């Protein structure tokens, strides 16, 4: 039985992912590290953030409503653009946004059942 | 609130990645100091982004507090030196003023003048302490106070006053150096707007330094913008040459709008468990997501949504 060691690179677009990429770019520019090492670090980041989200944020739930403007399903990735979206979180927290984009990968990784 | 947990979870991710990458760094023959530098750069960038409060953010607050304490302490030494200075200057004053009553008057006048000096220096200390608001011109602030200090006091006391002010500036200079490094990071964030404001304070604007910093800060952002703008311009060229077919290409406008939106607007990165449509009603079951909205990050384990298309 082979376990999948590849994690989604989706979260590299997040604030923490972009901050890491920018920092790595700066080190590469100063010739302090090689690009190959940066790629390894990013793979480590993919694993770390996926595991953190799976294990540490289990209890946080939220719901949202809005108007779906665009939907796209390609390569097992859903992309939505939702307008006038209201998020409701536990503790009566609410976030409102005029427009939000959702990029969602399949919870089942390729090869999983 | 799922924003509260962001700081702790991001810290855990940073620690995990850094610790896990130590072996890769060793294998590549890169020094541990570079790994520490990566961690610092990463944490700095997260702090600048302001998407959450991080455990390492406590340090800048402590730095500003210590600067305030240093400023207060140095002001206390200044007042004590002023009181000593008054004793010294009363012996000097008779050399310039013949009347015996005037030394007392001059001494009492000196106190408010030194008080003015103190207040000006306080402003300097406050400026250096509040550098995080985007003030750049540290040296300008110091110069202003030294300039005004020399104007307010009589000639006989200028030597004493200048000695005191240099010692004061010595205290604040170290704080200033700390602030400058913070400023350089802040400048990268605030960009052109703060530079425009500051150049007015400084008189002739120092464009050479600004250009360098702008280039450093702007490169990454510009690269991203360039990519999207290049994409849009290519599309525009295509539309011009294929004017007949342009009305078939409504989706391209949406795509270009999406790409423009990509950088700073709200986005959710997550996994989907279930996406179901019933006529025009869509339901989503999402998991393990990061929401970036209104400049803040939120995390969720499960999210459910309903939208009308």
GROMACS .gro file of C-alpha atoms in nm:
model
  422
    1UNK     CA    1   0.000   0.000   0.000
    2UNK     CA    2   0.153   0.328  -0.105
    3UNK     CA    3   0.079   0.643   0.088
    4UNK     CA    4   0.051   0.970  -0.097
    5UNK     CA    5   0.339   1.195  -0.003
    6UNK     CA    6   0.223   1.473  -0.228
    7UNK     CA    7   0.020   1.747  -0.068
    8UNK     CA    8  -0.177   2.017  -0.242
    9UNK     CA    9   0.016   2.331  -0.334
   10UNK     CA   10  -0.308   2.521  -0.300
   11UNK     CA   11  -0.214   2.689   0.027
   12UNK     CA   12   0.096   2.852  -0.121
   13UNK     CA   13  -0.140   3.129  -0.233
   14UNK     CA   14  -0.233   3.210   0.125
   15UNK     CA   15  -0.078   3.495   0.324
   16UNK     CA   16   0.158   3.261   0.502
   17UNK     CA   17   0.248   3.085   0.178
   18UNK     CA   18   0.316   3.409  -0.006
   19UNK     CA   19   0.524   3.536   0.284
   20UNK     CA   20   0.735   3.220   0.270
   21UNK     CA   21   0.778   3.241  -0.107
   22UNK     CA   22   0.880   3.606  -0.089
   23UNK     CA   23   1.132   3.528   0.184
   24UNK     CA   24   1.275   3.239  -0.016
   25UNK     CA   25   1.294   3.459  -0.325
   26UNK     CA   26   1.491   3.714  -0.129
   27UNK     CA   27   1.737   3.451  -0.010
   28UNK     CA   28   1.774   3.316  -0.363
   29UNK     CA   29   1.832   3.664  -0.495
   30UNK     CA   30   2.108   3.711  -0.240
   31UNK     CA   31   2.248   3.372  -0.346
   32UNK     CA   32   2.214   3.238   0.006
   33UNK     CA   33   2.016   2.934  -0.098
   34UNK     CA   34   1.961   2.736  -0.414
   35UNK     CA   35   1.623   2.724  -0.586
   36UNK     CA   36   1.616   2.346  -0.538
   37UNK     CA   37   1.636   2.391  -0.162
   38UNK     CA   38   1.355   2.646  -0.182
   39UNK     CA   39   1.139   2.391  -0.364
   40UNK     CA   40   1.204   2.137  -0.088
   41UNK     CA   41   1.106   2.392   0.175
   42UNK     CA   42   0.786   2.468  -0.011
   43UNK     CA   43   0.702   2.097  -0.024
   44UNK     CA   44   0.760   2.082   0.350
   45UNK     CA   45   0.530   2.381   0.383
   46UNK     CA   46   0.259   2.208   0.180
   47UNK     CA   47   0.267   1.913   0.418
   48UNK     CA   48   0.285   2.124   0.730
   49UNK     CA   49  -0.006   2.351   0.648
   50UNK     CA   50  -0.226   2.067   0.526
   51UNK     CA   51  -0.167   1.874   0.847
   52UNK     CA   52  -0.217   2.185   1.060
   53UNK     CA   53  -0.550   2.263   0.898
   54UNK     CA   54  -0.663   1.903   0.925
   55UNK     CA   55  -0.566   1.856   1.287
   56UNK     CA   56  -0.578   2.194   1.458
   57UNK     CA   57  -0.883   2.363   1.313
   58UNK     CA   58  -1.124   2.073   1.341
   59UNK     CA   59  -1.379   2.239   1.562
   60UNK     CA   60  -1.414   2.571   1.384
   61UNK     CA   61  -1.726   2.573   1.176
   62UNK     CA   62  -1.888   2.843   0.974
   63UNK     CA   63  -2.164   2.893   0.725
   64UNK     CA   64  -2.206   3.140   0.445
   65UNK     CA   65  -2.464   3.266   0.201
   66UNK     CA   66  -2.441   3.475  -0.110
   67UNK     CA   67  -2.509   3.508  -0.476
   68UNK     CA   68  -2.312   3.273  -0.696
   69UNK     CA   69  -2.176   3.471  -0.987
   70UNK     CA   70  -1.943   3.219  -1.151
   71UNK     CA   71  -1.865   2.853  -1.114
   72UNK     CA   72  -1.595   2.646  -1.279
   73UNK     CA   73  -1.494   2.284  -1.242
   74UNK     CA   74  -1.173   2.183  -1.412
   75UNK     CA   75  -0.901   1.931  -1.326
   76UNK     CA   76  -1.089   1.832  -1.012
   77UNK     CA   77  -1.079   2.190  -0.884
   78UNK     CA   78  -1.389   2.395  -0.813
   79UNK     CA   79  -1.363   2.771  -0.849
   80UNK     CA   80  -1.651   2.994  -0.744
   81UNK     CA   81  -1.701   3.366  -0.739
   82UNK     CA   82  -1.965   3.467  -0.491
   83UNK     CA   83  -2.102   3.818  -0.450
   84UNK     CA   84  -2.257   3.984  -0.142
   85UNK     CA   85  -2.139   3.705   0.080
   86UNK     CA   86  -2.212   3.684   0.451
   87UNK     CA   87  -2.012   3.449   0.670
   88UNK     CA   88  -2.143   3.341   1.008
   89UNK     CA   89  -1.905   3.188   1.258
   90UNK     CA   90  -1.943   3.052   1.607
   91UNK     CA   91  -1.993   3.319   1.867
   92UNK     CA   92  -2.205   3.528   1.632
   93UNK     CA   93  -1.903   3.652   1.443
   94UNK     CA   94  -1.985   3.773   1.096
   95UNK     CA   95  -1.777   3.867   0.797
   96UNK     CA   96  -1.921   4.049   0.502
   97UNK     CA   97  -1.758   4.081   0.164
   98UNK     CA   98  -1.873   4.221  -0.168
   99UNK     CA   99  -1.698   3.954  -0.363
  100UNK     CA  100  -1.512   3.641  -0.269
  101UNK     CA  101  -1.339   3.376  -0.471
  102UNK     CA  102  -1.335   3.015  -0.356
  103UNK     CA  103  -1.074   2.775  -0.486
  104UNK     CA  104  -1.136   2.423  -0.363
  105UNK     CA  105  -0.944   2.104  -0.425
  106UNK     CA  106  -1.096   1.762  -0.382
  107UNK     CA  107  -1.084   1.641  -0.025
  108UNK     CA  108  -1.002   1.302  -0.169
  109UNK     CA  109  -0.654   1.312  -0.310
  110UNK     CA  110  -0.583   1.145  -0.646
  111UNK     CA  111  -0.578   0.769  -0.598
  112UNK     CA  112  -0.775   0.774  -0.274
  113UNK     CA  113  -1.119   0.619  -0.240
  114UNK     CA  114  -1.327   3.375   1.657
  115UNK     CA  115  -1.126   3.187   1.400
  116UNK     CA  116  -0.894   3.484   1.356
  117UNK     CA  117  -0.771   3.442   1.714
  118UNK     CA  118  -0.627   3.102   1.647
  119UNK     CA  119  -0.450   3.213   1.330
  120UNK     CA  120  -0.147   3.355   1.510
  121UNK     CA  121  -0.080   3.041   1.710
  122UNK     CA  122  -0.138   2.807   1.418
  123UNK     CA  123   0.082   3.009   1.183
  124UNK     CA  124   0.353   3.009   1.448
  125UNK     CA  125   0.326   2.631   1.471
  126UNK     CA  126   0.350   2.602   1.093
  127UNK     CA  127   0.658   2.826   1.085
  128UNK     CA  128   0.825   2.624   1.360
  129UNK     CA  129   0.739   2.296   1.193
  130UNK     CA  130   0.866   2.402   0.852
  131UNK     CA  131   1.187   2.551   0.991
  132UNK     CA  132   1.261   2.244   1.203
  133UNK     CA  133   1.179   2.006   0.920
  134UNK     CA  134   1.392   2.204   0.676
  135UNK     CA  135   1.700   2.194   0.899
  136UNK     CA  136   1.800   1.860   0.751
  137UNK     CA  137   1.751   1.988   0.397
  138UNK     CA  138   1.968   2.289   0.478
  139UNK     CA  139   2.242   2.066   0.615
  140UNK     CA  140   2.224   1.840   0.312
  141UNK     CA  141   2.261   2.142   0.087
  142UNK     CA  142   2.554   2.270   0.289
  143UNK     CA  143   2.376   2.590   0.389
  144UNK     CA  144   2.452   2.740   0.726
  145UNK     CA  145   2.209   2.742   1.017
  146UNK     CA  146   2.224   3.123   1.018
  147UNK     CA  147   2.051   3.130   0.679
  148UNK     CA  148   1.775   2.914   0.821
  149UNK     CA  149   1.734   3.160   1.108
  150UNK     CA  150   1.732   3.443   0.857
  151UNK     CA  151   1.456   3.270   0.661
  152UNK     CA  152   1.251   3.240   0.977
  153UNK     CA  153   1.297   3.606   1.060
  154UNK     CA  154   1.212   3.721   0.710
  155UNK     CA  155   0.904   3.501   0.709
  156UNK     CA  156   0.785   3.629   1.044
  157UNK     CA  157   0.852   3.990   0.945
  158UNK     CA  158   0.649   3.954   0.630
  159UNK     CA  159   0.362   3.797   0.821
  160UNK     CA  160   0.369   4.080   1.072
  161UNK     CA  161   0.368   4.337   0.794
  162UNK     CA  162   0.075   4.168   0.624
  163UNK     CA  163  -0.130   4.228   0.937
  164UNK     CA  164  -0.360   3.936   0.876
  165UNK     CA  165  -0.354   3.839   1.244
  166UNK     CA  166  -0.172   3.905   1.567
  167UNK     CA  167   0.128   3.680   1.603
  168UNK     CA  168   0.318   3.569   1.911
  169UNK     CA  169   0.633   3.733   1.779
  170UNK     CA  170   0.451   4.066   1.737
  171UNK     CA  171   0.492   4.131   2.108
  172UNK     CA  172   0.851   4.226   2.041
  173UNK     CA  173   0.791   4.551   1.849
  174UNK     CA  174   0.555   4.665   2.126
  175UNK     CA  175   0.824   4.588   2.382
  176UNK     CA  176   1.080   4.776   2.176
  177UNK     CA  177   0.863   5.087   2.164
  178UNK     CA  178   0.799   5.058   2.538
  179UNK     CA  179   1.169   5.035   2.612
  180UNK     CA  180   1.227   5.334   2.388
  181UNK     CA  181   0.968   5.530   2.584
  182UNK     CA  182   1.132   5.424   2.908
  183UNK     CA  183   1.471   5.522   2.772
  184UNK     CA  184   1.333   5.858   2.666
  185UNK     CA  185   1.181   5.918   3.009
  186UNK     CA  186   1.499   5.808   3.182
  187UNK     CA  187   1.712   6.034   2.969
  188UNK     CA  188   1.475   6.323   3.036
  189UNK     CA  189   1.514   6.259   3.407
  190UNK     CA  190   1.892   6.272   3.372
  191UNK     CA  191   1.846   6.589   3.171
  192UNK     CA  192   1.644   6.755   3.445
  193UNK     CA  193   1.896   6.649   3.706
  194UNK     CA  194   2.175   6.786   3.489
  195UNK     CA  195   1.976   7.102   3.437
  196UNK     CA  196   1.951   7.153   3.809
  197UNK     CA  197   2.325   7.096   3.833
  198UNK     CA  198   2.375   7.314   3.532
  199UNK     CA  199   2.187   7.596   3.696
  200UNK     CA  200   2.430   7.586   3.984
  201UNK     CA  201   2.719   7.597   3.740
  202UNK     CA  202   2.569   7.866   3.523
  203UNK     CA  203   2.492   8.093   3.815
  204UNK     CA  204   2.863   8.107   3.869
  205UNK     CA  205   2.912   8.181   3.500
  206UNK     CA  206   2.634   8.437   3.478
  207UNK     CA  207   2.796   8.697   3.697
  208UNK     CA  208   3.065   8.717   3.429
  209UNK     CA  209   2.805   8.833   3.180
  210UNK     CA  210   2.560   9.010   3.411
  211UNK     CA  211   2.680   9.257   3.672
  212UNK     CA  212   2.364   9.283   3.883
  213UNK     CA  213   2.340   9.025   4.159
  214UNK     CA  214   1.964   8.979   4.136
  215UNK     CA  215   1.971   8.879   3.771
  216UNK     CA  216   2.145   8.541   3.823
  217UNK     CA  217   1.842   8.422   4.019
  218UNK     CA  218   1.612   8.550   3.749
  219UNK     CA  219   1.825   8.396   3.476
  220UNK     CA  220   1.831   8.066   3.665
  221UNK     CA  221   1.453   8.063   3.695
  222UNK     CA  222   1.422   8.158   3.331
  223UNK     CA  223   1.659   7.885   3.236
  224UNK     CA  224   1.431   7.623   3.382
  225UNK     CA  225   1.142   7.699   3.148
  226UNK     CA  226   1.389   7.733   2.860
  227UNK     CA  227   1.539   7.399   2.944
  228UNK     CA  228   1.180   7.290   2.986
  229UNK     CA  229   1.123   7.395   2.628
  230UNK     CA  230   1.433   7.208   2.534
  231UNK     CA  231   1.296   6.908   2.718
  232UNK     CA  232   0.961   6.935   2.550
  233UNK     CA  233   1.127   6.954   2.211
  234UNK     CA  234   1.342   6.658   2.301
  235UNK     CA  235   1.031   6.479   2.428
  236UNK     CA  236   0.879   6.534   2.090
  237UNK     CA  237   1.188   6.382   1.936
  238UNK     CA  238   1.164   6.084   2.168
  239UNK     CA  239   0.796   6.049   2.090
  240UNK     CA  240   0.872   6.073   1.723
  241UNK     CA  241   1.127   5.797   1.752
  242UNK     CA  242   0.891   5.592   1.965
  243UNK     CA  243   0.602   5.634   1.727
  244UNK     CA  244   0.812   5.560   1.422
  245UNK     CA  245   0.590   5.271   1.334
  246UNK     CA  246   0.325   5.509   1.210
  247UNK     CA  247   0.536   5.559   0.907
  248UNK     CA  248   0.758   5.850   1.001
  249UNK     CA  249   1.078   5.832   0.807
  250UNK     CA  250   1.271   6.139   0.885
  251UNK     CA  251   1.441   6.050   1.207
  252UNK     CA  252   1.750   6.255   1.144
  253UNK     CA  253   1.532   6.545   1.037
  254UNK     CA  254   1.351   6.532   1.370
  255UNK     CA  255   1.674   6.531   1.561
  256UNK     CA  256   1.802   6.823   1.361
  257UNK     CA  257   1.491   7.024   1.421
  258UNK     CA  258   1.517   6.993   1.795
  259UNK     CA  259   1.886   7.066   1.803
  260UNK     CA  260   1.826   7.364   1.582
  261UNK     CA  261   1.552   7.502   1.802
  262UNK     CA  262   1.744   7.419   2.115
  263UNK     CA  263   2.030   7.636   2.008
  264UNK     CA  264   1.791   7.920   1.939
  265UNK     CA  265   1.612   7.922   2.272
  266UNK     CA  266   1.907   7.941   2.508
  267UNK     CA  267   2.143   8.230   2.571
  268UNK     CA  268   2.499   8.214   2.451
  269UNK     CA  269   2.659   8.156   2.788
  270UNK     CA  270   2.472   7.833   2.834
  271UNK     CA  271   2.502   7.700   2.484
  272UNK     CA  272   2.803   7.484   2.562
  273UNK     CA  273   2.632   7.323   2.859
  274UNK     CA  274   2.307   7.281   2.666
  275UNK     CA  275   2.483   7.132   2.367
  276UNK     CA  276   2.660   6.883   2.591
  277UNK     CA  277   2.329   6.783   2.745
  278UNK     CA  278   2.157   6.759   2.408
  279UNK     CA  279   2.433   6.546   2.259
  280UNK     CA  280   2.404   6.305   2.550
  281UNK     CA  281   2.029   6.296   2.503
  282UNK     CA  282   2.069   6.230   2.134
  283UNK     CA  283   2.315   5.958   2.219
  284UNK     CA  284   2.040   5.778   2.408
  285UNK     CA  285   1.789   5.825   2.134
  286UNK     CA  286   2.026   5.741   1.851
  287UNK     CA  287   2.032   5.377   1.947
  288UNK     CA  288   1.656   5.385   1.961
  289UNK     CA  289   1.658   5.564   1.630
  290UNK     CA  290   1.872   5.295   1.473
  291UNK     CA  291   1.624   5.035   1.596
  292UNK     CA  292   1.344   5.242   1.454
  293UNK     CA  293   1.513   5.288   1.119
  294UNK     CA  294   1.517   4.915   1.058
  295UNK     CA  295   1.148   4.905   1.145
  296UNK     CA  296   1.091   5.204   0.922
  297UNK     CA  297   1.260   5.040   0.625
  298UNK     CA  298   1.019   4.750   0.659
  299UNK     CA  299   0.726   4.987   0.707
  300UNK     CA  300   0.836   5.191   0.408
  301UNK     CA  301   0.831   4.884   0.195
  302UNK     CA  302   0.476   4.832   0.305
  303UNK     CA  303   0.347   5.186   0.287
  304UNK     CA  304   0.522   5.261  -0.037
  305UNK     CA  305   0.467   5.580  -0.228
  306UNK     CA  306   0.208   5.754  -0.017
  307UNK     CA  307   0.425   5.785   0.289
  308UNK     CA  308   0.724   5.888   0.078
  309UNK     CA  309   0.524   6.174  -0.068
  310UNK     CA  310   0.422   6.294   0.276
  311UNK     CA  311   0.773   6.265   0.415
  312UNK     CA  312   0.940   6.442   0.126
  313UNK     CA  313   0.730   6.748   0.208
  314UNK     CA  314   0.857   6.745   0.564
  315UNK     CA  315   1.213   6.713   0.452
  316UNK     CA  316   1.220   6.987   0.196
  317UNK     CA  317   1.406   6.870  -0.115
  318UNK     CA  318   1.302   6.512  -0.160
  319UNK     CA  319   1.569   6.247  -0.153
  320UNK     CA  320   1.453   6.048  -0.452
  321UNK     CA  321   1.756   5.823  -0.494
  322UNK     CA  322   1.707   5.639  -0.167
  323UNK     CA  323   1.333   5.621  -0.220
  324UNK     CA  324   1.375   5.473  -0.564
  325UNK     CA  325   1.594   5.193  -0.433
  326UNK     CA  326   1.350   5.103  -0.160
  327UNK     CA  327   1.056   5.130  -0.393
  328UNK     CA  328   1.228   4.902  -0.638
  329UNK     CA  329   1.296   4.644  -0.369
  330UNK     CA  330   0.945   4.658  -0.233
  331UNK     CA  331   0.771   4.701  -0.558
  332UNK     CA  332   0.940   4.426  -0.753
  333UNK     CA  333   0.734   4.140  -0.622
  334UNK     CA  334   0.408   4.331  -0.637
  335UNK     CA  335   0.495   4.474  -0.975
  336UNK     CA  336   0.582   4.133  -1.109
  337UNK     CA  337   0.242   4.004  -1.009
  338UNK     CA  338   0.065   4.305  -1.148
  339UNK     CA  339   0.269   4.286  -1.466
  340UNK     CA  340   0.163   3.930  -1.520
  341UNK     CA  341  -0.203   4.014  -1.498
  342UNK     CA  342  -0.168   4.336  -1.695
  343UNK     CA  343   0.030   4.160  -1.967
  344UNK     CA  344  -0.242   3.902  -1.983
  345UNK     CA  345  -0.505   4.172  -2.017
  346UNK     CA  346  -0.312   4.367  -2.280
  347UNK     CA  347  -0.263   4.053  -2.487
  348UNK     CA  348  -0.632   3.995  -2.466
  349UNK     CA  349  -0.705   4.348  -2.571
  350UNK     CA  350  -0.479   4.313  -2.873
  351UNK     CA  351  -0.660   3.993  -2.962
  352UNK     CA  352  -0.994   4.162  -2.933
  353UNK     CA  353  -0.886   4.448  -3.156
  354UNK     CA  354  -0.771   4.220  -3.432
  355UNK     CA  355  -1.076   3.993  -3.400
  356UNK     CA  356  -1.333   4.265  -3.368
  357UNK     CA  357  -1.594   4.058  -3.547
  358UNK     CA  358  -1.572   3.783  -3.284
  359UNK     CA  359  -1.543   4.015  -2.986
  360UNK     CA  360  -1.907   3.979  -2.890
  361UNK     CA  361  -1.857   3.604  -2.849
  362UNK     CA  362  -1.591   3.660  -2.587
  363UNK     CA  363  -1.794   3.774  -2.284
  364UNK     CA  364  -1.624   3.513  -2.066
  365UNK     CA  365  -1.285   3.672  -2.129
  366UNK     CA  366  -1.399   3.989  -1.954
  367UNK     CA  367  -1.492   3.780  -1.656
  368UNK     CA  368  -1.156   3.607  -1.666
  369UNK     CA  369  -0.970   3.938  -1.684
  370UNK     CA  370  -1.176   4.068  -1.395
  371UNK     CA  371  -1.095   3.757  -1.199
  372UNK     CA  372  -0.725   3.800  -1.261
  373UNK     CA  373  -0.740   4.163  -1.154
  374UNK     CA  374  -0.919   4.058  -0.842
  375UNK     CA  375  -0.673   3.785  -0.758
  376UNK     CA  376  -0.414   3.975  -0.561
  377UNK     CA  377  -0.577   4.156  -0.276
  378UNK     CA  378  -0.945   4.063  -0.267
  379UNK     CA  379  -1.122   3.807  -0.058
  380UNK     CA  380  -1.033   3.448  -0.132
  381UNK     CA  381  -1.093   3.112   0.028
  382UNK     CA  382  -0.848   2.826  -0.021
  383UNK     CA  383  -1.000   2.499   0.094
  384UNK     CA  384  -1.105   2.146   0.012
  385UNK     CA  385  -1.452   2.053  -0.106
  386UNK     CA  386  -1.639   1.753   0.029
  387UNK     CA  387  -1.958   1.800  -0.159
  388UNK     CA  388  -2.087   2.044  -0.418
  389UNK     CA  389  -2.451   1.999  -0.510
  390UNK     CA  390  -2.678   2.192  -0.739
  391UNK     CA  391  -3.057   2.188  -0.734
  392UNK     CA  392  -3.185   2.399  -1.024
  393UNK     CA  393  -3.018   2.732  -0.948
  394UNK     CA  394  -2.949   2.662  -0.583
  395UNK     CA  395  -2.599   2.551  -0.496
  396UNK     CA  396  -2.486   2.392  -0.170
  397UNK     CA  397  -2.128   2.354  -0.064
  398UNK     CA  398  -1.963   2.142   0.203
  399UNK     CA  399  -1.608   2.265   0.244
  400UNK     CA  400  -1.323   2.169   0.472
  401UNK     CA  401  -0.985   2.281   0.604
  402UNK     CA  402  -0.990   2.629   0.464
  403UNK     CA  403  -0.814   2.961   0.492
  404UNK     CA  404  -1.029   3.268   0.435
  405UNK     CA  405  -0.863   3.596   0.350
  406UNK     CA  406  -1.120   3.876   0.377
  407UNK     CA  407  -1.107   4.242   0.474
  408UNK     CA  408  -0.733   4.215   0.523
  409UNK     CA  409  -0.756   3.940   0.783
  410UNK     CA  410  -0.712   3.563   0.777
  411UNK     CA  411  -0.964   3.318   0.920
  412UNK     CA  412  -0.937   2.943   0.944
  413UNK     CA  413  -1.213   2.683   0.942
  414UNK     CA  414  -1.239   2.310   0.977
  415UNK     CA  415  -1.580   2.283   0.816
  416UNK     CA  416  -1.789   2.530   0.622
  417UNK     CA  417  -2.127   2.497   0.461
  418UNK     CA  418  -2.274   2.740   0.217
  419UNK     CA  419  -2.578   2.809   0.009
  420UNK     CA  420  -2.584   3.028  -0.293
  421UNK     CA  421  -2.826   3.122  -0.561
  422UNK     CA  422  -2.687   3.140  -0.911
   0.00000   0.00000   0.00000
